[in-house]
Amino acid sequence: MLSAVEITKVFNKGTINEVVAIDSLTLHVNDGDFITVIGSNGAGKSSLLNLLAGTYIPDSGTITLAGEDITTWPEYRRATFIGRVFQNPFIGTCGSMTIEENLALAYRRGLPRRIRKGITEKDRTLFRDRLSILGLGLEHRLKDKVDVLSGGQRQCLTLLMATLRHPKILLLDEHTAALDPKTAEQVLKLTDQIISELKLTAIMVTHNMRQALSMGNRLIMMNRGKIIMDAQEKEKVKLTVQDLLEQFSRVRGKEFSEDRILLTD
Amino acid sequence: MTAYAFLGALEQGFVFGLMVLGVYITFRVLDFPDLTVDGTLPLGAAVSAALITHGINPIWSLIAALAAGCIAGSITAILATRLRIMSLLASIITMTGLYSINIRIMGRPNITLLNAPTIFEYFDFLGLPRHVVTVLLFLSLVLISKFLLDIFLYTELGLAIRATGDNPQMARSQGINTDRMIVIGVSISNGMVALSGALVAQSQGFADVGMGIGTIVAGLASIILGESLVGTQTVPRQTWSSVVGSVLYRIVIAIALSYQVGFLHLTPSDLNLVTAILVVLCLMVPFLREKFQRGK
Ligand SMILES: Nc1ncnc2c1ncn2[C@@H]1O[C@H](COP(=O)(O)OP(=O)(O)OP(=O)(O)O)[C@@H](O)[C@H]1O
Ligand SMILES: [Mg+2]
């Protein structure tokens, strides 16, 4: 469905700070895939999602969606079919606006913004309905500003916003990394629930190998801007944390043992 | 301060209230510091005055002024979004260019409108003195603009513009063309400022290329003054802040000009300095409050 072919992204080209964030990478995402992505710091995971979402345009290579070339589409245009949740809970929502206003913004994703009442009573009913899924009581707080919500509540709201209009693909970039373990667990459960209920295609970046193994149907490992492992379905089921660690050490040598961010618990 | 001077301050507060609402859109809603307004206020005045002296109906001249302001605003916004020029610099560029354009429009640095038709003539049937008509008309105009702006900021488009100012990354990921929102917002803002300038020209009877100097600072001073009294919790409150702040600001200025401080007698040319000091004082309020509370 979504394909990136031989895409490359170099930051600070021609300077001493030149970084090849994504190196001639090819990825074909199939309809209904739930891909988990792991890799050490700076492997290019966020860059890959940013390139798919259009935050950055690749230096070379093409990105296609259902056969259509979208390589140079700006971010806002790709948002028509992409839902996103970021690592930073503050990026996904507007703090100075109310919960219902944030939802209303998301409810017009991919549709023209008209000079019409931004929120109707019908919208409110729908918003309450969807918010109640979260089980956080936010359905009674439609007119509260998002500023007053906790990081976890904001991430749940962002997740809801990203999926309010069925996205063709959902991109999650370590969306639980900034949360405490208990909240992170809840947000993950919710993620799994929403993805399976709406039968979404999704890509989820995580630093937690156990999560990467237990969720989704496909696992990708990245290193230095390349995909170094792509395990699908049956192959993924058989994978263990030990396999992943071995794969890591194979490509990174002793470097990897210093990578303290790789969580195995 | 005499009753007459007070009425004059009200009149100015209301008519410049339109300008303050415009500045509110860029500074507060869009978070796009825009100095174009120092050029669009006289632009509106110039367009209106020039058209009136050419025999055009004063109401049409207001609409033309509004349109001219929108165009000037969109130029700043396009410089900032398409050419990626810093918003402050982009607006200074437009403002500088407008100085020449305004003189071109008028054919000279100023136009007097004595004995020329103005919108106020349409209200002569009321039988009220001209300065009362002016105050009432400006009050209605600023209130109508305030309520229209409130409604607009709650439309789908208005929400998108607010999101663009609050969190552009979020806005884009929700499919909002942030560049376009900036163009729309800055245009509306400058349209309102130009309309304000056109009304000022018609009420004071002249347009002058220098009348825009200090507009932005006066606008900011009004907003900050209003916010400290009215608050910023909701959009209607924020727009009230702009309107109330504008009136308060003109009253403060009128008072400052009517008193003699020792040997020093303030004149209208001191107005910009008074404003500058007022803005600094207003900006210090939260800082001083915090300091005071910590001291307790
Ligand atoms: N906007 C940018 N400007 C310059 N360099 C960048 C930018 N974004 C990413 N990089 C660089 O590209 C490389 C890949 O970064 P990226 O954020 O994609 O890694 P990541 O796999 O998401 O890492 P992490 O696990 O730390 O989030 C890094 O070396 C990073 O410094
Ligand atoms: Mg990252």
Coordinates of C-alpha atoms and ligand atoms in Angstrom, one line a residue:
Chain A
M1 CA 0.0 0.0 0.0
L2 CA 2.6 2.5 1.1
S3 CA 6.0 2.1 -0.4
A4 CA 9.3 3.9 0.1
V5 CA 11.9 3.0 -2.6
E6 CA 15.6 3.6 -2.1
I7 CA 14.9 6.8 -0.1
T8 CA 17.9 8.7 1.3
K9 CA 18.0 11.6 3.6
V10 CA 21.2 13.5 4.5
F11 CA 21.1 16.2 7.1
N12 CA 23.6 19.2 7.1
K13 CA 24.9 18.1 3.7
G14 CA 28.4 19.4 2.9
T15 CA 29.2 20.4 6.5
I16 CA 31.3 18.6 9.1
N17 CA 28.0 17.7 10.8
E18 CA 26.8 15.8 7.8
V19 CA 24.6 12.8 8.9
V20 CA 23.1 10.2 6.6
A21 CA 19.9 9.6 8.6
I22 CA 18.3 7.3 6.0
D23 CA 20.5 5.4 3.6
S24 CA 18.9 4.1 0.4
L25 CA 16.1 2.5 2.3
T26 CA 13.3 0.5 0.8
L27 CA 10.1 -0.5 2.7
H28 CA 6.8 -1.9 1.4
V29 CA 4.0 -1.6 3.9
N30 CA 1.1 -4.0 3.2
D31 CA -2.5 -3.2 3.9
G32 CA -3.2 -4.2 7.5
D33 CA 0.4 -4.4 8.6
F34 CA 1.2 -3.5 12.2
I35 CA 4.9 -3.0 12.0
T36 CA 7.1 -2.4 15.1
V37 CA 10.4 -0.7 14.6
I38 CA 13.4 -1.0 16.8
G39 CA 17.0 0.2 16.6
S40 CA 19.5 2.1 18.7
N41 CA 19.7 5.9 19.1
G42 CA 20.2 7.7 15.9
A43 CA 19.4 4.6 13.8
G44 CA 17.0 6.7 11.7
K45 CA 13.6 5.5 13.1
S46 CA 12.2 9.0 13.6
S47 CA 13.6 10.1 10.4
L48 CA 11.9 7.3 8.5
L49 CA 8.5 8.3 10.0
N50 CA 9.2 12.0 9.3
L51 CA 9.9 11.1 5.7
L52 CA 6.8 9.0 5.3
A53 CA 4.7 11.8 6.9
G54 CA 6.3 14.5 4.7
T55 CA 7.9 16.5 7.6
Y56 CA 11.0 16.1 5.4
I57 CA 11.2 15.4 1.7
P58 CA 13.8 12.7 0.8
D59 CA 17.0 13.8 -1.1
S60 CA 16.4 10.9 -3.5
G61 CA 14.1 7.9 -3.9
T62 CA 10.3 7.8 -4.2
I63 CA 7.4 7.3 -1.8
T64 CA 4.2 6.0 -3.3
L65 CA 0.7 5.4 -1.8
A66 CA -1.6 3.0 -3.6
G67 CA 0.5 3.6 -6.7
E68 CA 0.4 7.3 -6.5
D69 CA 3.7 9.2 -6.3
I70 CA 3.5 11.4 -3.1
T71 CA 7.3 12.0 -2.7
T72 CA 7.0 15.8 -2.9
W73 CA 3.6 16.2 -1.2
P74 CA 3.8 18.5 1.8
E75 CA 3.1 17.2 5.2
Y76 CA -0.4 18.8 5.5
R77 CA -1.5 17.1 2.3
R78 CA -0.3 13.7 3.4
A79 CA -2.1 14.1 6.7
T80 CA -5.3 13.3 4.7
F81 CA -4.3 9.6 5.0
I82 CA -1.7 9.7 7.8
G83 CA -2.5 9.8 11.6
R84 CA 0.4 10.5 13.9
V85 CA 1.3 10.4 17.5
F86 CA 4.6 11.9 18.6
Q87 CA 7.0 11.1 21.4
N88 CA 6.5 14.5 23.0
P89 CA 3.0 14.8 24.4
F90 CA 3.0 18.5 23.8
I91 CA 3.4 18.2 20.0
G92 CA 0.2 16.3 19.2
T93 CA -2.3 18.7 20.7
C94 CA -3.0 22.4 21.1
G95 CA -2.6 23.4 24.7
S96 CA -4.4 26.7 24.5
M97 CA -7.5 25.1 22.9
T98 CA -10.2 23.0 24.5
I99 CA -10.5 19.2 24.2
E100 CA -13.5 19.5 21.9
E101 CA -11.7 22.1 19.8
N102 CA -8.7 19.8 19.4
L103 CA -11.0 16.9 18.4
A104 CA -12.9 19.2 16.0
L105 CA -9.6 20.0 14.3
A106 CA -8.8 16.3 13.9
Y107 CA -12.3 15.6 12.7
R108 CA -11.7 17.9 9.6
R109 CA -8.4 16.2 8.8
G110 CA -8.3 15.8 5.0
L111 CA -11.4 17.9 4.5
P112 CA -11.6 21.6 3.6
R113 CA -11.8 24.1 6.5
R114 CA -14.9 26.1 5.9
I115 CA -16.5 29.2 7.4
R116 CA -19.0 27.1 9.3
K117 CA -19.5 26.6 13.0
G118 CA -16.5 24.6 14.1
I119 CA -18.3 22.3 16.5
T120 CA -21.9 21.2 16.2
E121 CA -24.0 19.3 18.9
K122 CA -23.7 16.3 16.7
D123 CA -19.9 16.5 16.8
R124 CA -20.0 16.8 20.6
T125 CA -22.1 13.6 20.9
L126 CA -19.6 11.8 18.7
F127 CA -16.6 13.2 20.6
R128 CA -18.1 12.1 24.0
D129 CA -18.7 8.7 22.6
R130 CA -15.2 8.3 21.4
L131 CA -13.6 9.9 24.5
S132 CA -15.5 7.4 26.7
I133 CA -13.4 4.6 25.1
L134 CA -10.3 6.1 26.9
G135 CA -11.9 5.5 30.3
L136 CA -10.3 8.7 31.6
G137 CA -13.5 10.7 32.1
L138 CA -12.5 13.2 29.4
E139 CA -16.0 12.9 27.9
H140 CA -17.2 15.1 30.8
R141 CA -14.5 17.7 30.2
L142 CA -15.0 18.8 26.6
K143 CA -14.6 22.4 27.4
D144 CA -11.4 22.0 29.5
K145 CA -8.2 23.3 28.0
V146 CA -5.7 20.6 27.0
D147 CA -3.1 22.5 29.0
V148 CA -4.5 21.1 32.2
L149 CA -4.2 17.5 31.1
S150 CA -1.4 15.2 32.1
G151 CA 1.1 13.9 29.6
G152 CA -0.6 10.5 29.5
Q153 CA -4.0 12.0 29.0
R154 CA -2.6 14.2 26.2
Q155 CA -1.1 11.1 24.5
C156 CA -4.5 9.3 24.7
L157 CA -6.2 12.3 23.2
T158 CA -3.6 12.5 20.4
L159 CA -4.1 8.9 19.7
L160 CA -7.9 9.4 19.5
M161 CA -7.4 12.5 17.3
A162 CA -5.0 10.6 14.9
T163 CA -7.7 7.9 14.4
L164 CA -10.9 10.0 14.6
R165 CA -10.9 10.0 10.8
H166 CA -9.8 6.6 9.7
P167 CA -6.2 7.0 8.6
K168 CA -4.8 4.8 5.9
I169 CA -1.7 4.5 8.0
L170 CA -1.0 5.3 11.7
L171 CA 2.6 6.4 12.6
L172 CA 3.6 6.1 16.3
D173 CA 7.0 7.4 17.3
E174 CA 7.9 6.1 20.8
H175 CA 4.6 7.6 21.9
T176 CA 4.9 6.1 25.4
A177 CA 8.5 7.0 26.0
A178 CA 7.8 10.2 27.9
L179 CA 5.2 8.5 30.2
D180 CA 5.6 6.7 33.5
P181 CA 5.6 2.9 33.2
K182 CA 2.0 2.5 34.4
T183 CA 0.6 5.1 32.1
A184 CA 2.7 3.8 29.3
E185 CA 1.2 0.4 29.7
Q186 CA -2.3 1.8 29.6
V187 CA -1.6 3.9 26.4
L188 CA -0.1 0.8 24.8
K189 CA -3.1 -1.3 25.6
L190 CA -5.3 1.4 24.1
T191 CA -3.1 1.6 21.0
D192 CA -3.5 -2.2 20.5
Q193 CA -7.2 -1.9 21.0
I194 CA -7.8 0.9 18.6
I195 CA -5.5 -0.6 15.9
S196 CA -7.3 -3.9 16.0
E197 CA -10.8 -2.5 16.3
L198 CA -10.4 -0.1 13.4
K199 CA -8.2 -2.6 11.5
L200 CA -5.6 0.0 11.0
T201 CA -2.3 -0.2 9.2
A202 CA 0.3 1.1 11.6
I203 CA 4.1 1.6 12.2
M204 CA 5.2 1.9 15.8
V205 CA 8.7 2.8 16.8
T206 CA 9.7 1.6 20.3
H207 CA 12.8 1.1 22.3
N208 CA 11.4 -1.8 24.1
M209 CA 12.2 -5.1 22.5
R210 CA 9.6 -7.0 24.5
Q211 CA 6.9 -4.6 23.2
A212 CA 8.3 -4.9 19.7
L213 CA 7.9 -8.6 19.9
S214 CA 4.5 -8.8 21.6
M215 CA 2.8 -6.3 19.4
G216 CA 2.1 -6.3 15.7
N217 CA 2.6 -8.7 12.9
R218 CA 5.9 -7.5 11.5
L219 CA 9.2 -6.3 13.1
I220 CA 11.8 -4.1 11.5
M221 CA 15.2 -3.5 13.0
M222 CA 17.1 -0.4 11.8
N223 CA 20.8 0.5 12.0
R224 CA 22.6 3.5 10.5
G225 CA 19.7 4.5 8.3
K226 CA 19.1 1.0 6.9
I227 CA 16.7 -1.8 7.6
I228 CA 18.8 -4.7 8.8
M229 CA 16.0 -7.1 9.6
D230 CA 12.4 -7.5 8.5
A231 CA 10.6 -10.3 10.2
Q232 CA 7.0 -11.0 9.1
E233 CA 4.2 -13.0 10.6
K234 CA 5.4 -16.6 11.4
E235 CA 9.0 -15.5 11.3
K236 CA 8.3 -12.8 13.9
V237 CA 6.3 -15.1 16.2
K238 CA 9.4 -17.3 16.6
L239 CA 11.7 -14.4 17.4
T240 CA 13.0 -13.9 21.0
V241 CA 14.7 -11.1 22.7
Q242 CA 17.9 -13.2 22.5
D243 CA 17.6 -13.3 18.7
L244 CA 17.3 -9.6 18.5
L245 CA 20.3 -9.0 20.8
E246 CA 22.3 -11.4 18.7
Q247 CA 21.3 -9.6 15.5
F248 CA 22.3 -6.3 17.2
S249 CA 25.7 -7.5 18.2
R250 CA 26.3 -8.9 14.8
V251 CA 25.9 -5.5 13.1
R252 CA 27.2 -3.2 15.8
G253 CA 30.0 -5.3 17.4
K254 CA 30.8 -4.2 20.9
E255 CA 29.3 -0.8 20.2
F256 CA 25.9 -2.2 21.1
S257 CA 26.7 -3.3 24.6
E258 CA 27.1 0.4 25.4
D259 CA 23.7 1.2 24.1
R260 CA 21.9 1.4 27.4
I261 CA 18.6 2.4 25.8
L262 CA 17.9 -1.1 24.5
L263 CA 15.3 -2.3 27.0
T264 CA 14.9 -6.0 27.4
D265 CA 12.6 -6.2 30.3
Chain B
M1 CA -9.6 66.1 31.7
T2 CA -12.6 67.8 30.2
A3 CA -15.7 66.0 29.1
Y4 CA -14.9 66.9 25.6
A5 CA -11.4 65.4 25.9
F6 CA -12.9 62.3 27.4
L7 CA -15.3 61.9 24.5
G8 CA -12.3 62.4 22.2
A9 CA -10.4 59.6 24.0
L10 CA -13.5 57.3 23.7
E11 CA -13.8 58.0 20.0
Q12 CA -10.1 57.2 19.5
G13 CA -10.3 54.1 21.7
F14 CA -13.2 52.7 19.6
V15 CA -11.8 53.5 16.2
F16 CA -8.3 52.3 17.0
G17 CA -10.0 49.3 18.7
L18 CA -10.3 47.9 15.1
M19 CA -6.6 48.2 14.7
V20 CA -6.0 46.6 18.1
L21 CA -8.2 43.6 17.1
G22 CA -6.1 43.3 14.0
V23 CA -2.9 43.3 16.0
Y24 CA -4.5 40.8 18.3
I25 CA -4.9 38.4 15.4
T26 CA -1.3 38.4 14.5
F27 CA 0.4 38.7 17.9
R28 CA -1.9 36.6 20.0
V29 CA -3.7 34.2 17.6
L30 CA -1.1 33.5 15.0
D31 CA 2.0 34.3 17.1
F32 CA 3.3 36.2 14.0
P33 CA 4.8 39.5 15.1
D34 CA 3.7 41.8 12.3
L35 CA 5.0 45.4 12.0
T36 CA 3.2 45.9 8.6
V37 CA 0.5 47.7 10.5
D38 CA 2.6 50.8 10.8
G39 CA 2.3 51.0 7.0
T40 CA -1.3 49.7 6.6
L41 CA -2.9 52.2 8.9
P42 CA -1.8 55.1 6.7
L43 CA -2.5 52.9 3.7
G44 CA -6.1 52.7 4.6
A45 CA -6.2 56.4 5.3
A46 CA -4.5 57.2 2.0
V47 CA -6.8 55.0 -0.1
S48 CA -9.9 56.3 1.5
A49 CA -8.8 60.0 1.3
A50 CA -7.6 59.7 -2.2
L51 CA -10.8 58.1 -3.4
I52 CA -13.0 60.6 -1.6
T53 CA -11.2 63.5 -3.2
H54 CA -11.7 61.8 -6.6
G55 CA -15.4 61.8 -5.9
I56 CA -15.9 58.2 -4.9
N57 CA -18.5 57.4 -2.2
P58 CA -16.9 57.4 1.3
I59 CA -18.4 54.0 2.0
W60 CA -16.8 52.4 -1.1
S61 CA -13.6 54.1 0.0
L62 CA -13.7 52.2 3.2
I63 CA -14.2 48.9 1.4
A64 CA -11.3 49.7 -0.9
A65 CA -9.1 50.6 2.2
L66 CA -10.0 47.2 3.7
A67 CA -9.0 45.4 0.5
A68 CA -5.8 47.3 0.2
G69 CA -4.9 46.4 3.8
C70 CA -5.6 42.7 3.1
I71 CA -3.3 42.8 0.1
A72 CA -0.5 44.5 2.0
G73 CA -0.9 41.8 4.8
S74 CA -0.8 39.0 2.3
I75 CA 2.4 40.3 0.9
T76 CA 4.1 40.2 4.3
A77 CA 2.7 36.7 4.9
I78 CA 3.8 35.4 1.5
L79 CA 7.3 36.8 2.1
A80 CA 7.4 35.0 5.4
T81 CA 5.9 31.7 4.2
R82 CA 7.0 31.3 0.6
L83 CA 10.4 33.0 0.8
R84 CA 11.0 31.9 4.4
I85 CA 11.9 35.4 5.5
M86 CA 11.6 35.9 9.3
S87 CA 8.2 37.3 10.0
L88 CA 9.5 40.4 11.8
L89 CA 11.8 41.2 8.9
A90 CA 9.2 40.5 6.2
S91 CA 6.8 42.9 7.9
I92 CA 9.4 45.6 8.1
I93 CA 10.1 45.2 4.4
T94 CA 6.4 45.6 3.5
M95 CA 6.1 48.5 5.9
T96 CA 9.0 50.3 4.3
G97 CA 7.7 49.7 0.8
L98 CA 4.3 51.0 1.9
Y99 CA 5.7 54.4 2.8
S100 CA 6.4 55.1 -0.8
I101 CA 3.2 53.5 -2.0
N102 CA 1.1 55.6 0.4
I103 CA 2.7 58.8 -1.0
R104 CA 2.0 57.6 -4.5
I105 CA -1.6 56.9 -3.7
M106 CA -2.1 60.3 -2.3
G107 CA 0.1 62.0 -4.9
R108 CA 1.7 63.9 -2.0
P109 CA 2.5 63.2 1.7
N110 CA -0.9 64.2 3.0
I111 CA -4.5 65.0 1.9
T112 CA -7.0 67.2 3.8
L113 CA -10.6 66.2 3.7
L114 CA -12.2 69.5 4.9
N115 CA -15.6 69.9 3.3
A116 CA -15.2 66.6 1.5
P117 CA -18.1 64.0 2.0
T118 CA -17.5 61.4 4.8
I119 CA -19.5 58.5 6.1
F120 CA -20.7 60.7 9.0
E121 CA -23.0 62.6 6.7
Y122 CA -25.2 59.5 6.4
F123 CA -26.1 60.0 10.1
D124 CA -26.9 63.7 10.0
F125 CA -30.6 62.8 10.0
L126 CA -30.2 61.8 13.7
G127 CA -29.8 65.4 14.5
L128 CA -27.0 64.7 16.9
P129 CA -23.8 66.7 17.1
R130 CA -21.0 65.3 14.9
H131 CA -18.7 64.3 17.7
V132 CA -21.5 62.3 19.3
V133 CA -22.3 60.6 16.1
T134 CA -18.6 59.7 15.6
V135 CA -18.4 58.1 19.0
L136 CA -21.6 56.1 18.6
L137 CA -20.6 55.0 15.1
F138 CA -17.2 53.9 16.1
L139 CA -18.5 52.1 19.1
S140 CA -21.0 50.1 17.0
L141 CA -18.3 49.3 14.4
V142 CA -15.8 48.0 17.0
L143 CA -18.4 45.9 18.7
I144 CA -19.7 44.4 15.5
S145 CA -16.1 43.6 14.5
K146 CA -15.4 42.1 17.9
F147 CA -18.4 39.8 17.7
L148 CA -17.8 38.8 14.1
L149 CA -14.2 38.0 15.0
D150 CA -15.4 35.9 17.9
I151 CA -17.7 33.9 15.6
F152 CA -15.0 33.6 13.0
L153 CA -12.4 32.2 15.4
Y154 CA -14.9 29.4 16.3
T155 CA -15.5 28.4 12.7
E156 CA -13.6 25.4 11.1
L157 CA -11.3 27.9 9.4
G158 CA -10.9 30.0 12.6
L159 CA -10.0 26.9 14.6
A160 CA -7.4 26.0 12.0
I161 CA -5.9 29.5 12.2
R162 CA -5.7 29.3 16.0
A163 CA -4.1 25.8 15.8
T164 CA -1.5 27.2 13.4
G165 CA -0.6 29.9 15.9
D166 CA -0.6 27.5 18.9
N167 CA 1.2 24.5 17.5
P168 CA 2.1 24.5 13.8
Q169 CA 3.5 20.9 13.8
M170 CA 0.2 19.6 15.2
A171 CA -1.7 21.7 12.7
R172 CA 0.1 20.2 9.8
S173 CA -0.2 16.7 11.1
Q174 CA -4.0 17.4 11.2
G175 CA -3.9 18.4 7.6
I176 CA -3.9 22.1 8.0
N177 CA -2.0 24.1 5.4
T178 CA -0.3 26.4 7.9
D179 CA 1.2 28.7 5.3
R180 CA -2.2 29.4 3.9
M181 CA -3.6 30.0 7.4
I182 CA -0.9 32.6 8.1
V183 CA -1.7 34.4 4.8
I184 CA -5.4 34.4 5.6
G185 CA -4.9 35.6 9.2
V186 CA -2.3 38.3 8.4
S187 CA -4.5 39.6 5.6
I188 CA -7.6 39.9 7.8
S189 CA -5.5 41.6 10.5
N190 CA -4.1 44.2 8.1
G191 CA -7.5 44.7 6.5
M192 CA -8.9 45.7 9.9
V193 CA -5.9 48.0 10.6
A194 CA -6.4 49.7 7.2
L195 CA -10.1 50.1 7.8
S196 CA -9.3 51.7 11.2
G197 CA -6.9 54.1 9.4
A198 CA -9.5 55.0 6.8
L199 CA -12.0 55.8 9.6
V200 CA -9.5 57.9 11.5
A201 CA -8.7 59.9 8.3
Q202 CA -12.4 60.6 7.8
S203 CA -13.0 61.6 11.4
Q204 CA -10.0 63.8 11.8
G205 CA -10.3 65.2 8.3
F206 CA -6.9 64.3 6.9
A207 CA -4.6 61.5 5.9
D208 CA -0.9 61.8 6.5
V209 CA 1.9 59.4 5.5
G210 CA 3.4 59.7 9.0
M211 CA 0.2 58.8 10.9
G212 CA 1.1 55.1 11.2
I213 CA 4.3 55.6 13.3
G214 CA 3.9 53.8 16.6
T215 CA 0.8 51.9 15.6
I216 CA 2.2 48.5 16.5
V217 CA 3.4 49.7 19.9
A218 CA 0.0 51.4 20.6
G219 CA -1.7 48.1 19.6
L220 CA 0.5 46.0 21.9
A221 CA 0.1 48.4 24.8
S222 CA -3.6 48.3 24.4
I223 CA -3.7 44.5 24.3
I224 CA -1.4 44.1 27.3
L225 CA -3.4 46.7 29.2
G226 CA -6.7 45.0 28.4
E227 CA -5.4 41.5 29.2
S228 CA -4.2 42.5 32.6
L229 CA -7.8 43.7 33.4
V230 CA -10.1 41.4 31.4
G231 CA -8.1 38.2 31.2
T232 CA -7.4 35.8 28.4
Q233 CA -9.3 32.6 29.3
T234 CA -11.5 32.4 26.2
V235 CA -11.6 34.0 22.8
P236 CA -14.4 36.4 23.6
R237 CA -12.5 37.6 26.6
Q238 CA -9.3 38.1 24.6
T239 CA -11.2 40.2 22.1
W240 CA -12.8 42.2 24.9
S241 CA -9.3 42.7 26.2
S242 CA -8.4 44.3 22.9
V243 CA -11.4 46.6 22.8
V244 CA -11.3 47.6 26.5
G245 CA -7.5 47.9 26.3
S246 CA -7.7 50.2 23.3
V247 CA -10.1 52.6 25.1
L248 CA -8.1 52.5 28.4
Y249 CA -4.9 53.2 26.5
R250 CA -6.4 56.3 24.8
I251 CA -7.7 57.6 28.1
V252 CA -4.3 57.1 29.7
I253 CA -2.7 59.0 26.8
A254 CA -5.3 61.8 27.1
I255 CA -4.6 62.2 30.8
A256 CA -0.9 62.2 30.2
L257 CA -1.3 64.9 27.6
S258 CA -3.6 67.1 29.8
Y259 CA -1.3 67.4 32.8
Q260 CA 1.8 69.4 33.2
V261 CA 4.5 67.6 35.1
G262 CA 6.6 70.3 36.7
F263 CA 8.0 72.4 33.9
L264 CA 7.4 69.6 31.5
H265 CA 4.2 69.8 29.4
L266 CA 3.7 66.8 27.2
T267 CA 2.7 67.3 23.6
P268 CA 1.3 64.8 21.0
S269 CA 4.8 64.2 19.7
D270 CA 5.7 62.8 23.1
L271 CA 3.0 60.2 22.7
N272 CA 5.3 57.5 21.3
L273 CA 7.6 57.8 24.3
V274 CA 4.7 57.6 26.7
T275 CA 3.5 54.5 24.9
A276 CA 6.9 52.9 25.0
I277 CA 7.1 53.5 28.7
L278 CA 3.5 52.2 29.2
V279 CA 4.4 48.9 27.4
V280 CA 7.4 48.4 29.5
L281 CA 5.4 49.0 32.7
C282 CA 2.7 46.6 31.5
L283 CA 5.3 44.0 30.7
M284 CA 6.8 44.4 34.1
V285 CA 3.5 43.7 35.9
P286 CA 3.7 39.9 35.9
F287 CA 7.4 40.1 36.7
L288 CA 6.8 42.4 39.6
R289 CA 3.8 40.4 40.8
E290 CA 5.9 37.3 40.9
K291 CA 8.7 39.1 42.8
F292 CA 6.2 40.5 45.2
Q293 CA 4.6 37.2 45.9
R294 CA 7.9 35.5 46.5
G295 CA 8.9 38.3 48.8
K296 CA 5.9 37.6 51.1
Ligands
LIG1 N1 16.4 17.8 11.8 C1 17.6 17.2 11.9 N2 18.7 17.9 11.6 C2 19.9 17.4 11.7 N3 20.1 16.1 12.0 C3 19.1 15.3 12.2 C4 17.8 15.8 12.2 N4 16.9 14.8 12.5 C5 17.7 13.7 12.7 N5 19.0 14.0 12.6 C6 20.1 13.1 12.7 O1 19.8 11.9 11.9 C7 20.1 10.7 12.6 C8 18.9 9.8 12.8 O2 18.1 10.5 13.7 P1 16.7 9.9 14.2 O3 16.0 10.9 15.0 O4 15.9 9.4 13.0 O5 17.1 8.6 15.0 P2 16.2 7.6 15.9 O6 16.4 6.3 15.4 O7 14.8 8.1 15.9 O8 16.9 7.8 17.3 P3 16.2 7.8 18.7 O9 16.1 6.4 19.2 O10 17.2 8.6 19.6 O11 14.9 8.6 18.7 C9 20.8 11.2 13.9 O12 22.2 11.2 13.8 C10 20.3 12.6 14.1 O13 21.2 13.4 14.8
MG2 MG 13.5 9.0 17.5

